[in-house]
XYZ file of C-alpha atoms in Angstrom:
174
model
C 0.000 0.000 0.000
C 1.352 3.388 -1.001
C 0.786 6.266 1.401
C 0.916 9.974 0.720
C 1.908 12.542 3.331
C -0.510 14.862 5.099
C 0.850 17.718 2.965
C 0.158 15.730 -0.221
C -3.326 14.888 1.035
C -3.975 18.550 1.770
C -3.208 19.345 -1.874
C -6.353 17.389 -2.743
C -8.291 20.337 -1.343
C -7.121 22.299 -4.377
C -8.722 19.797 -6.756
C -12.195 19.015 -5.435
C -15.070 20.987 -6.911
C -18.026 20.684 -4.509
C -17.709 18.713 -1.277
C -14.992 17.393 1.003
C -16.150 15.167 3.857
C -14.085 13.829 6.742
C -15.057 10.891 8.930
C -13.245 10.783 12.286
C -13.509 7.574 14.281
C -10.685 7.855 16.811
C -11.002 9.114 20.376
C -7.438 10.391 20.407
C -5.171 11.840 17.740
C -1.483 12.252 18.370
C -0.620 15.114 16.058
C 2.770 16.647 16.813
C 1.807 20.273 16.129
C -1.077 19.987 18.617
C 0.977 18.632 21.539
C 1.829 22.031 23.040
C -1.658 23.552 22.732
C -3.274 20.346 24.033
C -0.944 20.278 27.050
C -1.711 23.957 27.739
C -5.445 23.230 27.573
C -5.051 20.262 29.954
C -3.327 22.561 32.465
C -6.118 25.148 32.148
C -3.781 27.684 30.545
C -4.615 29.947 27.592
C -4.158 28.147 24.280
C -2.412 29.606 21.252
C -4.463 28.341 18.326
C -2.223 29.954 15.705
C -1.066 26.474 14.619
C -4.565 26.092 13.090
C -4.224 29.164 10.838
C -3.014 27.358 7.687
C -6.012 25.018 7.941
C -8.593 27.673 8.795
C -7.320 29.958 6.028
C -7.601 27.105 3.515
C -11.118 26.213 4.664
C -12.163 29.858 4.631
C -10.985 30.276 1.051
C -12.677 27.071 -0.109
C -16.003 27.854 1.517
C -15.958 31.424 0.150
C -15.616 29.769 -3.282
C -18.904 27.944 -2.564
C -17.416 24.545 -1.713
C -18.481 22.601 1.359
C -16.146 21.070 3.909
C -17.913 18.768 6.346
C -16.857 16.482 9.160
C -18.543 13.895 11.361
C -16.844 12.889 14.581
C -17.933 9.515 15.949
C -17.009 9.650 19.625
C -17.153 7.555 22.753
C -18.993 9.028 25.722
C -17.839 10.012 28.207
C -15.280 11.839 26.084
C -11.569 11.329 26.341
C -9.580 14.443 27.313
C -8.495 14.786 23.669
C -12.103 14.835 22.419
C -13.028 17.338 25.144
C -10.246 19.583 23.865
C -11.270 19.009 20.245
C -14.823 19.999 21.168
C -13.528 23.201 22.793
C -11.459 24.060 19.691
C -14.145 23.272 17.088
C -15.386 26.863 16.997
C -12.182 27.784 15.111
C -13.067 25.254 12.383
C -16.635 26.480 12.193
C -15.690 30.164 11.979
C -13.552 29.200 8.967
C -16.615 27.628 7.321
C -16.297 23.951 8.167
C -19.568 22.202 9.084
C -18.932 19.742 11.932
C -21.309 17.248 13.487
C -20.969 14.776 16.346
C -22.449 11.332 16.941
C -22.025 9.184 19.992
C -20.703 5.723 19.196
C -23.394 4.104 21.374
C -26.132 5.488 19.079
C -24.847 3.570 16.056
C -26.537 0.387 14.919
C -24.592 -2.741 15.862
C -24.670 -3.903 12.252
C -22.951 -0.749 10.958
C -19.572 -1.710 9.545
C -17.227 1.110 8.710
C -15.610 0.738 5.288
C -11.855 0.743 4.648
C -11.029 -1.208 7.775
C -12.600 1.286 10.156
C -9.999 3.942 9.336
C -10.720 7.658 9.137
C -11.130 9.058 5.643
C -11.620 12.144 3.547
C -14.072 11.793 0.664
C -13.710 14.327 -2.141
C -16.708 14.955 -4.415
C -18.013 11.457 -3.701
C -15.342 9.960 -5.957
C -11.916 9.949 -4.284
C -10.976 8.676 -0.836
C -7.920 9.551 1.199
C -7.885 6.850 3.885
C -5.884 7.720 6.990
C -3.434 5.227 8.459
C -1.908 5.436 11.944
C 0.841 3.607 13.799
C 0.357 1.749 17.092
C 0.932 4.974 19.048
C -1.747 6.835 17.082
C 0.665 8.893 14.987
C -0.331 9.585 11.388
C 1.551 7.431 8.880
C -0.117 8.910 5.811
C -3.131 8.472 3.565
C -3.953 5.840 1.002
C -5.769 7.043 -2.119
C -8.725 4.861 -3.137
C -10.951 5.289 -6.189
C -12.470 1.788 -6.353
C -16.142 2.426 -7.217
C -17.637 -0.085 -4.753
C -15.500 1.176 -1.868
C -16.249 4.818 -2.665
C -19.981 4.042 -2.973
C -19.976 2.406 0.462
C -18.252 5.465 1.933
C -20.851 7.720 0.326
C -23.587 5.576 1.898
C -21.952 5.732 5.344
C -21.341 9.481 4.972
C -25.002 10.116 4.204
C -26.200 7.863 7.023
C -23.927 9.464 9.626
C -24.566 13.025 8.431
C -28.305 12.531 8.937
C -27.779 10.947 12.371
C -25.140 13.331 13.725
C -25.826 16.464 15.750
C -24.516 19.838 14.525
C -21.724 21.202 16.712
C -23.769 24.142 18.018
C -26.481 21.756 19.244
C -24.225 18.985 20.547
C -23.905 19.069 24.331
C -21.427 16.492 25.591
């Protein structure tokens, strides 16, 4: 399996025309550039969210162009400290134009099977997947590009199901 870097994956945002959708299934993400802000938040200190500026500027530009960027976070309740922090920081994503929804894992039907091995993924225009892969410590290894029609169709189905089930960020009360 060939993986592309996060920077290469982010270049896909320059090529989609209508909709980018992210499914998040993990209760903890070990992203190096978030370590300092996360630790500050855990200590109850002010957090410098400037590390998010490249992302929020990109999302702001894309949404001003009329494109949608959506995300569903499937989370375990009670939330892990990381998810609590992510919830607190989500307003920065939303101000940029990202539409984020939450769904508690316990609300999902037992028969729901997540495609692509239960990994997180970005779906661009309902035709291209960037499937996230992580190491045993939760660090991002990269993304696998998938265009197989049956796999993409299953991700579209799961996206639509979860989007309808999930609660918009402003209404979600953990």
